[in-house]
Short mmCIF file of C-alpha atoms in Angstrom, two decimals:
data_model
loop_
_atom_site.label_atom_id
_atom_site.label_comp_id
_atom_site.label_asym_id
_atom_site.label_seq_id
_atom_site.Cartn_x
_atom_site.Cartn_y
_atom_site.Cartn_z
CA MET A 16 -117.22 20.04 32.58
CA SER A 17 -117.59 22.49 29.90
CA LYS A 18 -118.53 21.79 25.99
CA ASP A 19 -114.83 22.73 25.05
CA GLU A 20 -112.97 20.54 28.17
CA LYS A 21 -115.14 17.96 26.18
CA ASN A 22 -114.06 18.28 23.00
CA LYS A 23 -110.55 18.18 24.05
CA ASP A 24 -110.86 14.83 26.03
CA LEU A 25 -112.46 13.38 23.08
CA SER A 26 -110.12 14.67 20.33
CA ARG A 27 -107.45 12.96 22.72
CA ARG A 28 -109.10 9.59 22.55
CA ASP A 29 -109.04 10.08 19.13
CA PHE A 30 -106.04 10.91 19.26
CA LEU A 31 -105.08 7.94 20.96
CA GLN A 32 -106.89 5.43 18.84
CA LYS A 33 -105.97 7.04 15.61
CA GLY A 34 -101.96 6.07 16.62
CA PHE A 35 -102.53 2.57 18.25
CA ARG A 36 -104.45 2.14 14.80
CA LEU A 37 -100.87 3.06 12.89
CA THR A 38 -100.04 1.63 15.23
CA ALA A 39 -100.58 -1.55 14.51
CA ALA A 40 -101.60 -1.14 10.60
CA LEU A 41 -97.29 -0.27 10.65
CA SER A 42 -96.49 -3.12 12.62
CA LEU A 43 -99.04 -6.29 10.44
CA GLY A 44 -96.83 -4.65 7.87
CA GLY A 45 -93.80 -4.78 8.73
CA LEU A 46 -94.41 -8.88 9.91
CA GLY A 47 -95.07 -9.73 5.97
CA ILE A 48 -93.15 -7.46 4.48
CA PHE A 49 -90.13 -9.48 6.64
CA LEU A 50 -91.89 -13.38 6.52
CA ALA A 51 -92.36 -11.77 2.37
CA LYS A 52 -89.12 -11.94 1.88
CA ASP A 53 -88.35 -14.77 4.54
CA ALA A 54 -90.12 -17.26 1.81
CA SER A 55 -88.46 -15.36 -1.52
CA SER A 56 -84.85 -14.37 -0.53
CA GLU A 57 -81.93 -17.31 0.38
CA ASP A 58 -79.07 -17.69 3.02
CA MET A 59 -76.50 -15.95 2.46
CA LEU A 60 -73.25 -17.97 2.66
CA TRP A 61 -68.83 -17.47 2.84
CA GLN A 62 -66.90 -18.85 0.16
CA LEU A 63 -63.73 -18.24 -0.96
CA ASP A 64 -62.80 -17.32 -4.68
CA PRO A 65 -59.96 -19.10 -6.12
CA ALA A 66 -59.18 -16.87 -9.14
CA LYS A 67 -58.35 -14.10 -5.67
CA CYS A 68 -56.93 -16.41 -3.58
CA VAL A 69 -52.91 -15.96 -2.76
CA GLN A 70 -52.44 -18.97 -0.69
CA CYS A 71 -51.61 -17.05 2.55
CA GLY A 72 -51.96 -19.68 4.76
CA ARG A 73 -54.51 -17.97 7.08
CA CYS A 74 -57.63 -19.74 6.11
CA ALA A 75 -56.75 -22.46 7.79
CA THR A 76 -54.90 -20.33 10.91
CA HIS A 77 -57.80 -17.54 11.29
CA CYS A 78 -61.23 -19.28 11.55
CA VAL A 79 -62.68 -20.16 14.40
CA VAL A 80 -63.55 -23.51 13.05
CA THR A 81 -61.14 -26.01 14.11
CA PRO A 82 -59.28 -27.38 11.70
CA SER A 83 -60.40 -24.54 9.49
CA ALA A 84 -64.07 -24.78 7.25
CA VAL A 85 -61.68 -23.56 4.09
CA LYS A 86 -60.79 -27.16 2.81
CA CYS A 87 -58.92 -27.81 -0.42
CA LEU A 88 -61.65 -29.18 -3.17
CA HIS A 89 -60.03 -30.34 -6.21
CA VAL A 90 -61.63 -30.13 -9.43
CA PHE A 91 -60.97 -33.57 -11.12
CA ASP A 92 -61.45 -32.24 -14.93
CA MET A 93 -58.48 -29.52 -14.76
CA CYS A 94 -56.79 -32.31 -13.40
CA GLY A 95 -53.73 -33.36 -14.77
CA TYR A 96 -53.80 -36.92 -13.09
CA CYS A 97 -49.58 -35.65 -13.13
CA ASP A 98 -47.15 -38.80 -12.02
CA LEU A 99 -44.56 -35.64 -10.94
CA CYS A 100 -47.93 -33.75 -9.09
CA GLY A 101 -46.47 -30.68 -8.30
CA GLY A 102 -50.12 -30.12 -5.29
CA TYR A 103 -48.73 -33.12 -3.61
CA PHE A 104 -44.90 -33.41 -3.73
CA ARG A 105 -42.50 -31.68 -1.87
CA PRO A 106 -40.09 -29.71 -4.24
CA GLU A 107 -37.00 -30.99 -2.64
CA ALA A 108 -38.72 -34.67 -2.79
CA LYS A 109 -35.90 -37.69 -3.69
CA GLN A 110 -38.92 -40.21 -4.60
CA LEU A 111 -41.69 -39.60 -6.28
CA HIS A 112 -43.97 -41.84 -3.20
CA THR A 113 -45.89 -41.91 -1.13
CA GLY A 114 -43.64 -41.50 1.92
CA ALA A 115 -44.32 -38.62 4.54
CA GLU A 116 -40.68 -37.70 3.91
CA ASN A 117 -41.27 -36.62 -0.22
CA GLN A 118 -45.15 -34.91 0.73
CA LEU A 119 -45.90 -31.46 0.54
CA CYS A 120 -48.66 -31.27 2.92
CA PRO A 121 -48.13 -31.17 6.71
CA THR A 122 -51.40 -32.95 7.20
CA GLY A 123 -51.43 -35.72 5.20
CA ALA A 124 -54.47 -34.72 3.62
CA ILE A 125 -53.91 -36.07 0.21
CA LYS A 126 -54.50 -39.28 -0.53
CA ARG A 127 -52.57 -40.82 -4.17
CA ASN A 128 -54.49 -43.71 -6.17
CA PHE A 129 -52.28 -44.91 -9.35
CA VAL A 130 -54.41 -44.66 -11.57
CA GLU A 131 -52.30 -47.08 -14.65
CA ASP A 132 -48.41 -45.78 -15.31
CA PRO A 133 -47.71 -43.40 -15.65
CA PHE A 134 -51.00 -41.76 -14.21
CA PHE A 135 -52.61 -41.42 -11.03
CA GLN A 136 -55.56 -39.65 -8.59
CA TYR A 137 -55.45 -37.35 -5.76
CA GLU A 138 -58.11 -37.17 -3.54
CA ILE A 139 -58.66 -35.02 -0.78
CA ILE A 140 -59.37 -36.25 2.94
CA ASP A 141 -61.21 -33.84 3.54
CA GLU A 142 -61.43 -34.31 7.94
CA LEU A 143 -58.01 -34.06 7.46
CA CYS A 144 -56.97 -30.76 5.60
CA ILE A 145 -56.88 -27.62 6.83
CA GLY A 146 -56.91 -25.21 4.13
CA CYS A 147 -53.87 -24.50 4.68
CA GLY A 148 -53.34 -23.92 0.86
CA LYS A 149 -49.53 -25.43 -0.09
CA CYS A 150 -51.11 -28.13 -2.35
CA VAL A 151 -53.21 -25.63 -4.33
CA ALA A 152 -49.79 -23.19 -4.77
CA GLY A 153 -47.98 -26.28 -5.47
CA CYS A 154 -50.78 -26.90 -8.42
CA ASP A 155 -51.30 -23.94 -9.69
CA ALA A 156 -47.06 -23.47 -9.98
CA PHE A 157 -46.24 -26.37 -11.37
CA GLY A 158 -49.48 -27.98 -13.24
CA ASN A 159 -53.32 -26.58 -13.93
CA GLY A 160 -54.86 -25.15 -11.01
CA SER A 161 -57.16 -27.92 -9.98
CA LEU A 162 -57.00 -28.44 -6.58
CA GLN A 163 -58.46 -24.92 -5.01
CA LEU A 164 -59.62 -23.56 -1.32
CA GLN A 165 -63.40 -23.33 -1.25
CA VAL A 166 -65.20 -23.20 2.00
CA SER A 167 -67.38 -26.49 2.98
CA HIS A 168 -70.29 -24.44 3.94
CA ASP A 169 -70.96 -28.41 5.93
CA ILE A 170 -68.54 -27.44 8.52
CA CYS A 171 -68.15 -23.57 8.38
CA VAL A 172 -71.10 -21.83 11.25
CA ASN A 173 -71.28 -18.48 8.53
CA CYS A 174 -69.77 -16.45 11.77
CA ASN A 175 -71.38 -13.09 10.12
CA GLN A 176 -68.70 -11.29 10.10
CA CYS A 177 -65.57 -14.15 9.00
CA ALA A 178 -63.04 -13.59 10.53
CA ILE A 179 -60.49 -14.99 8.16
CA ALA A 180 -62.62 -12.37 5.33
CA THR A 181 -61.19 -9.79 7.40
CA ASN A 182 -57.65 -10.41 6.98
CA CYS A 183 -57.62 -12.02 3.43
CA PRO A 184 -55.21 -9.70 2.01
CA ALA A 185 -56.52 -10.55 -1.60
CA ASP A 186 -59.38 -9.81 -0.54
CA ALA A 187 -60.88 -13.30 -2.47
CA PHE A 188 -63.83 -14.46 0.40
CA GLU A 189 -67.46 -12.61 -0.91
CA ARG A 190 -70.80 -13.41 0.58
CA VAL A 191 -73.38 -16.10 -2.01
CA PRO A 192 -75.98 -17.29 -2.47
CA SER A 193 -76.92 -20.52 -1.33
CA SER A 194 -77.75 -22.12 -4.36
CA LYS A 195 -74.70 -21.27 -5.65
CA LYS A 196 -72.42 -21.91 -3.02
CA ASN A 197 -69.63 -22.90 -5.01
CA ILE A 198 -67.25 -20.86 -6.68
CA SER A 199 -64.22 -23.52 -8.52
CA LYS A 200 -62.02 -22.32 -11.15
CA GLY A 201 -62.78 -25.03 -14.23
CA PHE A 202 -64.56 -26.50 -16.57
CA SER A 203 -67.11 -27.27 -12.98
CA GLY A 204 -66.39 -23.82 -11.76
CA GLY A 205 -69.23 -22.52 -10.20
CA GLU A 206 -71.01 -26.01 -9.88
CA ASP A 207 -71.67 -28.00 -6.71
CA VAL A 208 -68.91 -30.39 -6.72
CA MET B 27 -14.42 -14.84 51.02
CA LYS B 28 -12.92 -13.73 47.83
CA GLY B 29 -14.70 -16.11 46.21
CA ASN B 30 -18.27 -14.18 47.55
CA LYS B 31 -16.28 -11.42 45.84
CA ILE B 32 -16.77 -13.13 42.54
CA ILE B 33 -19.85 -15.12 43.17
CA ILE B 34 -22.15 -12.45 43.65
CA PRO B 35 -21.07 -9.97 40.76
CA ILE B 36 -21.66 -13.22 38.65
CA ALA B 37 -25.29 -13.99 40.20
CA ILE B 38 -26.38 -10.79 39.75
CA VAL B 39 -25.89 -10.60 35.63
CA LEU B 40 -27.63 -13.78 35.90
CA LEU B 41 -30.14 -12.44 37.83
CA LEU B 42 -30.37 -9.34 35.22
CA ALA B 43 -29.64 -11.30 32.11
CA ILE B 44 -32.74 -14.44 32.87
CA THR B 45 -34.94 -11.43 34.12
CA GLY B 46 -34.71 -9.63 31.00
CA PHE B 47 -35.23 -12.44 28.77
CA MET B 48 -37.91 -13.48 30.97
CA ALA B 49 -39.23 -9.55 30.09
CA MET B 50 -38.89 -9.79 25.65
CA ASP B 51 -40.52 -13.52 25.79
CA PHE B 52 -43.51 -11.48 27.86
CA PHE B 53 -43.78 -8.87 25.86
CA GLY B 54 -41.52 -9.28 23.37
CA VAL B 55 -43.35 -10.20 19.88
CA PHE B 56 -41.13 -12.47 17.74
CA GLU B 57 -43.59 -13.25 14.79
CA LYS B 58 -43.67 -12.10 11.94
CA PRO B 59 -48.22 -11.32 11.42
CA ASN B 60 -47.60 -11.56 7.41
CA GLU B 61 -45.23 -14.46 8.11
CA ASN B 62 -46.37 -17.83 6.48
CA PRO B 63 -46.52 -21.12 8.40
CA TYR B 64 -47.32 -23.24 5.12
CA GLU B 65 -45.67 -20.83 2.23
CA TYR B 66 -45.07 -23.69 -0.57
CA ASN B 67 -41.01 -21.64 -1.50
CA LEU B 68 -39.71 -22.37 -4.07
CA ASP B 69 -36.48 -19.52 -3.56
CA THR B 70 -34.17 -22.20 -2.93
CA PHE B 71 -34.17 -23.64 -6.66
CA LYS B 72 -34.57 -20.73 -8.13
CA ASP B 73 -30.13 -18.80 -6.92
CA VAL B 74 -28.05 -18.86 -10.36
CA LYS B 75 -24.81 -18.95 -10.18
CA PRO B 76 -23.41 -16.02 -11.93
CA GLN B 77 -20.85 -17.38 -13.88
CA ASP B 78 -23.63 -20.12 -15.29
CA ILE B 79 -25.19 -17.09 -17.06
CA SER B 80 -24.34 -17.21 -20.07
CA HIS B 81 -26.61 -14.47 -21.67
CA LYS B 82 -28.07 -10.38 -21.28
CA GLU B 83 -30.90 -9.26 -21.51
CA ILE B 84 -30.38 -6.49 -24.28
CA GLN B 85 -33.87 -5.11 -25.89
CA GLN B 86 -37.26 -5.91 -24.83
CA ILE B 87 -40.45 -4.97 -26.85
CA PHE B 88 -43.63 -4.24 -25.70
CA THR B 89 -46.29 -5.36 -27.88
CA GLN B 90 -49.69 -4.74 -26.62
CA ILE B 91 -51.19 -8.36 -27.78
CA GLU B 92 -53.39 -9.79 -24.67
CA ALA B 93 -52.47 -13.63 -23.72
CA LEU B 94 -49.47 -13.44 -25.94
CA ARG B 95 -48.84 -17.22 -26.74
CA ALA B 96 -46.45 -17.66 -30.15
CA ILE B 97 -42.93 -15.62 -31.42
CA ALA B 98 -41.70 -17.24 -34.83
CA ILE B 99 -38.83 -15.53 -37.07
CA ASP B 100 -38.57 -15.85 -40.37
CA LYS B 101 -35.20 -16.28 -42.33
CA ASP B 102 -34.40 -12.93 -42.92
CA ASP B 103 -35.19 -11.64 -38.81
CA TYR B 104 -38.28 -10.17 -38.95
CA ILE B 105 -40.38 -10.63 -36.22
CA TYR B 106 -43.79 -12.64 -36.07
CA VAL B 107 -45.63 -12.49 -32.58
CA SER B 108 -49.25 -13.30 -32.37
CA GLY B 109 -52.32 -14.22 -29.06
CA ALA B 110 -55.51 -12.99 -28.62
CA ASP B 111 -56.63 -11.03 -31.39
CA LYS B 112 -53.47 -9.10 -33.44
CA LEU B 113 -50.14 -10.83 -35.07
CA ILE B 114 -47.70 -8.01 -35.18
CA LYS B 115 -44.47 -8.04 -37.27
CA TYR B 116 -41.45 -6.11 -36.30
CA ASP B 117 -37.60 -5.70 -37.94
CA LYS B 118 -34.96 -7.54 -36.02
CA SER B 119 -34.27 -4.61 -34.27
CA GLY B 120 -37.13 -4.33 -33.10
CA GLN B 121 -39.42 -1.81 -35.16
CA PHE B 122 -42.25 -2.28 -35.30
CA LEU B 123 -43.55 -3.03 -38.98
CA HIS B 124 -47.90 -4.39 -39.45
CA GLU B 125 -50.50 -4.88 -37.37
CA ILE B 126 -53.80 -7.62 -38.35
CA GLU B 127 -56.80 -8.54 -36.44
CA THR B 128 -56.66 -12.06 -36.63
CA GLY B 129 -60.03 -13.21 -34.79
CA PHE B 130 -59.06 -16.15 -32.96
CA ASP B 131 -56.75 -16.89 -30.24
CA ALA B 132 -53.29 -17.57 -31.35
CA PHE B 133 -51.68 -20.67 -29.54
CA CYS B 134 -48.64 -21.49 -31.81
CA MET B 135 -46.97 -19.95 -35.04
CA ALA B 136 -44.53 -21.55 -37.08
CA ILE B 137 -42.63 -20.01 -40.14
CA SER B 138 -41.32 -21.75 -43.54
CA GLU B 139 -38.66 -21.14 -45.94
CA GLN B 140 -41.54 -20.26 -49.21
CA GLY B 141 -42.22 -17.53 -46.89
CA LYS B 142 -45.54 -18.48 -45.32
CA LEU B 143 -46.66 -17.92 -41.64
CA TYR B 144 -48.44 -21.21 -40.07
CA LEU B 145 -50.92 -19.28 -37.27
CA GLY B 146 -52.49 -21.95 -34.89
CA SER B 147 -55.73 -22.44 -32.89
CA ARG B 148 -56.96 -24.52 -30.70
CA LYS B 149 -58.71 -26.73 -33.51
CA GLU B 150 -58.11 -23.98 -37.21
CA ILE B 151 -55.05 -23.33 -38.36
CA GLN B 152 -54.82 -19.68 -40.55
CA ILE B 153 -51.81 -19.18 -43.61
CA TYR B 154 -50.28 -15.87 -43.96
CA THR B 155 -47.85 -14.08 -46.11
CA LEU B 156 -45.20 -12.18 -44.83
CA SER B 157 -47.22 -8.86 -46.04
CA LEU B 158 -50.14 -10.81 -43.17
CA GLU B 159 -52.63 -11.33 -45.36
CA LEU B 160 -55.27 -14.54 -44.86
CA ILE B 161 -54.62 -16.54 -48.20
CA ASP B 162 -56.06 -20.03 -46.54
CA THR B 163 -58.17 -21.84 -43.43
CA TRP B 164 -57.89 -25.14 -42.49
CA LYS B 165 -59.94 -27.05 -39.80
CA ILE B 166 -58.05 -29.46 -38.14
CA HIS B 167 -60.14 -33.12 -38.64
CA ALA B 168 -59.50 -34.08 -34.50
CA GLU B 169 -61.57 -33.89 -31.85
CA ASN B 170 -60.66 -31.81 -28.60
CA ALA B 171 -57.82 -30.63 -30.23
CA ILE B 172 -55.90 -28.44 -28.26
CA LEU B 173 -52.84 -27.42 -30.83
CA THR B 174 -49.88 -25.78 -28.97
CA SER B 175 -46.85 -26.20 -31.42
CA LEU B 176 -45.93 -26.02 -35.35
CA ALA B 177 -43.43 -26.92 -37.06
CA VAL B 178 -43.00 -26.26 -40.89
CA ASN B 179 -40.24 -27.58 -43.75
CA GLU B 180 -40.09 -28.05 -47.08
CA GLN B 181 -42.77 -30.82 -47.68
CA ASN B 182 -44.56 -30.95 -44.08
CA ILE B 183 -46.40 -29.29 -41.59
CA TYR B 184 -45.96 -31.48 -37.71
CA LEU B 185 -48.61 -30.04 -35.29
CA ALA B 186 -48.62 -31.17 -31.80
CA ASP B 187 -52.27 -31.19 -30.65
CA ALA B 188 -51.28 -31.21 -26.21
CA GLY B 189 -55.35 -32.29 -26.32
CA ASN B 190 -55.02 -35.59 -27.00
CA LYS B 191 -50.98 -35.32 -26.73
CA ILE B 192 -50.44 -36.77 -29.93
CA ILE B 193 -48.22 -34.54 -32.89
CA PHE B 194 -50.02 -34.62 -36.92
CA ARG B 195 -48.17 -35.02 -39.83
CA TYR B 196 -50.08 -32.33 -42.71
CA ASP B 197 -48.36 -31.96 -46.17
CA LEU B 198 -48.17 -28.51 -47.02
CA ASN B 199 -51.64 -28.82 -49.13
CA GLY B 200 -53.54 -29.43 -46.00
CA GLU B 201 -53.90 -33.10 -46.38
CA PHE B 202 -53.67 -35.36 -43.27
CA GLN B 203 -50.68 -37.94 -43.50
CA ASN B 204 -49.52 -39.91 -40.49
CA GLU B 205 -49.32 -39.34 -36.42
CA ILE B 206 -45.93 -39.36 -34.67
CA GLY B 207 -45.75 -40.20 -30.53
CA ARG B 208 -48.42 -42.91 -29.97
CA LYS B 209 -47.69 -44.75 -27.39
CA ASP B 210 -45.95 -48.44 -29.37
CA PRO B 211 -43.62 -50.86 -26.96
CA SER B 212 -42.18 -52.21 -29.91
CA GLN B 213 -41.24 -49.28 -31.34
CA GLY B 214 -39.82 -47.97 -28.04
CA ILE B 215 -42.52 -45.55 -27.85
CA ASP B 216 -43.67 -45.11 -24.07
CA GLY B 217 -46.87 -42.68 -25.66
CA PHE B 218 -46.70 -38.25 -24.58
CA VAL B 219 -47.12 -37.24 -21.05
CA ILE B 220 -48.98 -34.06 -22.04
CA PRO B 221 -50.61 -32.84 -18.30
CA SER B 222 -51.05 -29.38 -19.37
CA PRO B 223 -51.11 -27.53 -22.38
CA TYR B 224 -47.83 -27.11 -23.07
CA PHE B 225 -46.50 -29.35 -25.75
CA ASP B 226 -44.09 -28.48 -28.12
CA VAL B 227 -42.44 -28.95 -30.99
CA ALA B 228 -39.04 -27.52 -33.34
CA LEU B 229 -37.20 -28.12 -36.23
CA GLY B 230 -33.45 -29.78 -36.43
CA ARG B 231 -30.58 -29.22 -38.13
CA ASP B 232 -30.67 -32.50 -39.96
CA GLY B 233 -34.81 -32.02 -40.43
CA GLU B 234 -35.39 -34.52 -37.16
CA LEU B 235 -38.85 -33.57 -35.36
CA TRP B 236 -38.16 -32.56 -31.51
CA ALA B 237 -41.27 -32.78 -29.82
CA VAL B 238 -41.10 -32.37 -25.76
CA ASN B 239 -42.56 -35.21 -23.73
CA SER B 240 -43.34 -32.39 -21.07
CA GLY B 241 -44.12 -35.01 -18.60
CA ARG B 242 -41.08 -37.50 -18.25
CA HIS B 243 -39.33 -34.34 -19.15
CA GLN B 244 -38.20 -35.63 -22.64
CA LEU B 245 -37.50 -34.61 -25.40
CA GLU B 246 -37.47 -37.38 -28.50
CA SER B 247 -36.25 -36.86 -31.48
CA TYR B 248 -38.53 -38.68 -34.69
CA GLN B 249 -38.60 -39.37 -37.95
CA GLU B 250 -41.16 -38.01 -40.63
CA ASP B 251 -42.80 -41.40 -40.14
CA GLY B 252 -43.32 -41.71 -36.90
CA ARG B 253 -40.15 -43.37 -36.07
CA LEU B 254 -38.21 -42.75 -33.16
CA ILE B 255 -34.36 -41.74 -33.10
CA SER B 256 -33.25 -40.61 -29.78
CA SER B 257 -34.28 -39.04 -26.82
CA TRP B 258 -33.52 -38.05 -23.43
CA LYS B 259 -34.25 -37.06 -20.23
CA LYS B 260 -33.56 -34.75 -17.18
CA SER B 261 -35.45 -34.48 -13.71
CA SER B 262 -34.29 -32.54 -11.63
CA MET B 263 -35.13 -29.41 -8.99
CA GLY B 264 -32.01 -28.31 -9.93
CA VAL B 265 -30.64 -25.96 -12.62
CA ASP B 266 -29.45 -28.89 -14.67
CA GLY B 267 -32.85 -30.43 -14.77
CA PHE B 268 -36.90 -29.96 -14.96
CA SER B 269 -39.34 -29.78 -11.86
CA GLY B 270 -42.57 -30.02 -11.61
CA CYS B 271 -45.51 -32.24 -13.78
CA CYS B 272 -44.37 -30.37 -16.92
CA ASN B 273 -41.61 -29.31 -18.01
CA PRO B 274 -39.47 -27.96 -20.53
CA SER B 275 -42.98 -25.72 -21.12
CA HIS B 276 -40.78 -24.53 -24.25
CA ILE B 277 -37.61 -25.59 -26.35
CA ALA B 278 -35.81 -23.77 -29.60
CA ILE B 279 -32.76 -24.87 -31.78
CA LEU B 280 -29.86 -23.14 -31.89
CA SER B 281 -27.65 -23.29 -34.75
CA ASN B 282 -25.09 -25.86 -33.33
CA GLY B 283 -27.68 -28.87 -32.90
CA SER B 284 -28.59 -26.83 -29.04
CA PHE B 285 -31.44 -26.64 -27.23
CA VAL B 286 -32.76 -23.48 -25.53
CA THR B 287 -35.56 -24.58 -22.91
CA SER B 288 -37.45 -22.71 -20.97
CA GLU B 289 -39.82 -24.03 -17.49
CA LYS B 290 -42.79 -22.72 -16.03
CA GLY B 291 -42.96 -23.17 -11.76
CA ILE B 292 -39.23 -22.03 -11.43
CA GLU B 293 -38.80 -19.51 -14.68
CA ARG B 294 -35.96 -19.69 -16.36
CA ILE B 295 -34.46 -19.85 -19.69
CA LYS B 296 -31.84 -22.48 -20.40
CA ILE B 297 -28.95 -24.17 -23.07
CA THR B 298 -28.46 -27.61 -23.39
CA SER B 299 -26.27 -29.57 -25.48
CA PRO B 300 -27.70 -31.66 -27.71
CA THR B 301 -27.90 -34.81 -25.58
CA GLY B 302 -29.35 -32.91 -23.08
CA GLU B 303 -25.79 -31.80 -20.47
CA PHE B 304 -26.87 -28.53 -19.14
CA LEU B 305 -24.81 -25.64 -20.58
CA SER B 306 -26.05 -22.53 -19.36
CA VAL B 307 -28.34 -20.13 -17.84
CA VAL B 308 -29.71 -17.41 -20.74
CA ALA B 309 -32.19 -15.60 -17.80
CA PRO B 310 -32.82 -16.85 -14.08
CA PRO B 311 -36.10 -16.90 -12.25
CA LYS B 312 -35.21 -13.88 -10.28
CA SER B 313 -35.44 -12.33 -14.58
CA PHE B 314 -39.83 -12.96 -14.58
CA ASP B 315 -41.92 -12.07 -12.17
CA LEU B 316 -43.65 -14.37 -10.48
CA GLY B 317 -45.96 -17.08 -11.90
CA THR B 318 -44.20 -16.08 -15.24
CA LYS B 319 -45.28 -19.47 -17.32
CA GLY B 320 -45.84 -19.46 -21.65
CA ILE B 321 -42.10 -18.32 -22.46
CA ASP B 322 -42.91 -19.32 -26.27
CA LEU B 323 -38.91 -19.63 -28.11
CA ALA B 324 -37.28 -18.41 -31.11
CA VAL B 325 -33.73 -18.26 -32.29
CA ASP B 326 -33.16 -15.76 -35.45
CA SER B 327 -29.81 -16.26 -38.16
CA LYS B 328 -27.86 -14.68 -34.99
CA ASP B 329 -28.52 -17.25 -32.55
CA ARG B 330 -30.04 -14.53 -30.61
CA ILE B 331 -32.82 -15.59 -28.60
CA LEU B 332 -35.80 -14.11 -28.85
CA ALA B 333 -38.99 -15.22 -26.14
CA ILE B 334 -42.02 -14.10 -25.57
CA ASP B 335 -43.30 -12.79 -21.71
CA PRO B 336 -46.96 -12.82 -21.37
CA LYS B 337 -47.20 -11.24 -17.86
CA ARG B 338 -45.35 -8.68 -19.60
CA LYS B 339 -46.50 -8.76 -22.78
CA GLN B 340 -43.50 -8.06 -24.51
CA ILE B 341 -40.83 -9.95 -26.49
CA ARG B 342 -37.52 -10.40 -24.48
CA ILE B 343 -33.62 -10.74 -26.75
CA PHE B 344 -31.13 -12.04 -25.05
CA THR B 345 -26.91 -12.52 -27.18
CA LYS B 346 -24.39 -13.75 -25.78
CA LEU B 347 -22.14 -12.22 -22.80
CA GLU B 348 -19.12 -11.95 -24.61
CA GLU B 349 -20.66 -10.21 -27.93
#
């Protein structure tokens, strides 16, 4: 073996060693950055901005979860506790009582509780709510807008590409940090309610 | 055999029809992609018969005021409007005259016979000359006050407070006098039900105070000491009454004592008799953008009806059709 060939062998070995070290260093550095970022960052979740929501009904029909992970949320401190609640009664309701024929909600997911004459409190039964937004539209039209749609994070599977967000005509869906997972309007706005 | 000649063509036609129907069912798209099966639709309640319409819109004045909330007219028919940070004066033809910055969000306005303009925000009243010079400011004594309407006569100013669901009477020096409308079954007073910040008052032809008990779809009149004089109510999804949790949202009174009312939910302006019978529609729902709320009203000396349209930031003027 000539001297030149020996130098050539050494340089190749040297090159491979250096390459290996560089790859190892980059891998370790990348892993470190990934772990540091993972430790410092929050999970991002899908949420619906009620200020943009137009109650199109697609939250009920497009969610991959059945029934939808979008539920009605009642912001009690905005509520007028109305006897004639636009979110509870169908517009053509003949009588203001809890008969199914008078209720606006297609699944009967709103419970009406008497407080004192003439005030009533309205509770959402999450298990029955399908997130259609019909009550939200009724409350917005006549009342204070205390009924609002929100993604329930206990149910949402946090799809990478949310099927409702893709179809939302009002562009009301957005990614929010898990520490601020609700975007409700009103006095309790932005807090976990 | 003659029967077979008829049956075969009929059978062929039927077969083709059935095949066609099945093909349509299989390949056809019947569902509109944007149709909302859960739509909240009030359209059927928004129809107005043409013969029920008594007024026409003759003018619109664009105000450029954000959160336009209040309109008032003085005895010479000058028009004043206010909202966020602005107070503007127009002449009766709608010609702009003067504008000032108020520094607060006006919710309501009233003008006295003596020529003072009272502008109310949530808890404060600013008093101006009719040349829009600030002459005084009053703070309201009540906590949680949300002033939504003012009415003023020679002796008193009435403040409708939607926050406390009560009317306060002050004298014109700013001294508190008494409350009006607190629940008192012994006096036949049911108390105000005000679920949302729409609580309007106006003075009748005999100086009586009219107040809207919007949660009960009721109008009530009071003497200045708080005694109830009379009331009427009309709940209905039809054009003859009021619907939703809190309507009518605003009132004004014509020279013959009839009421002009505006509503939210089903956006419209209409006229009822002094005892509440439906008379006519001034502006049907189709004349407003969907979701228009806070249509404050005023009536001038010629019984023209002036309404503010917060969505369009306009003053809209209506006169009787025969005029």
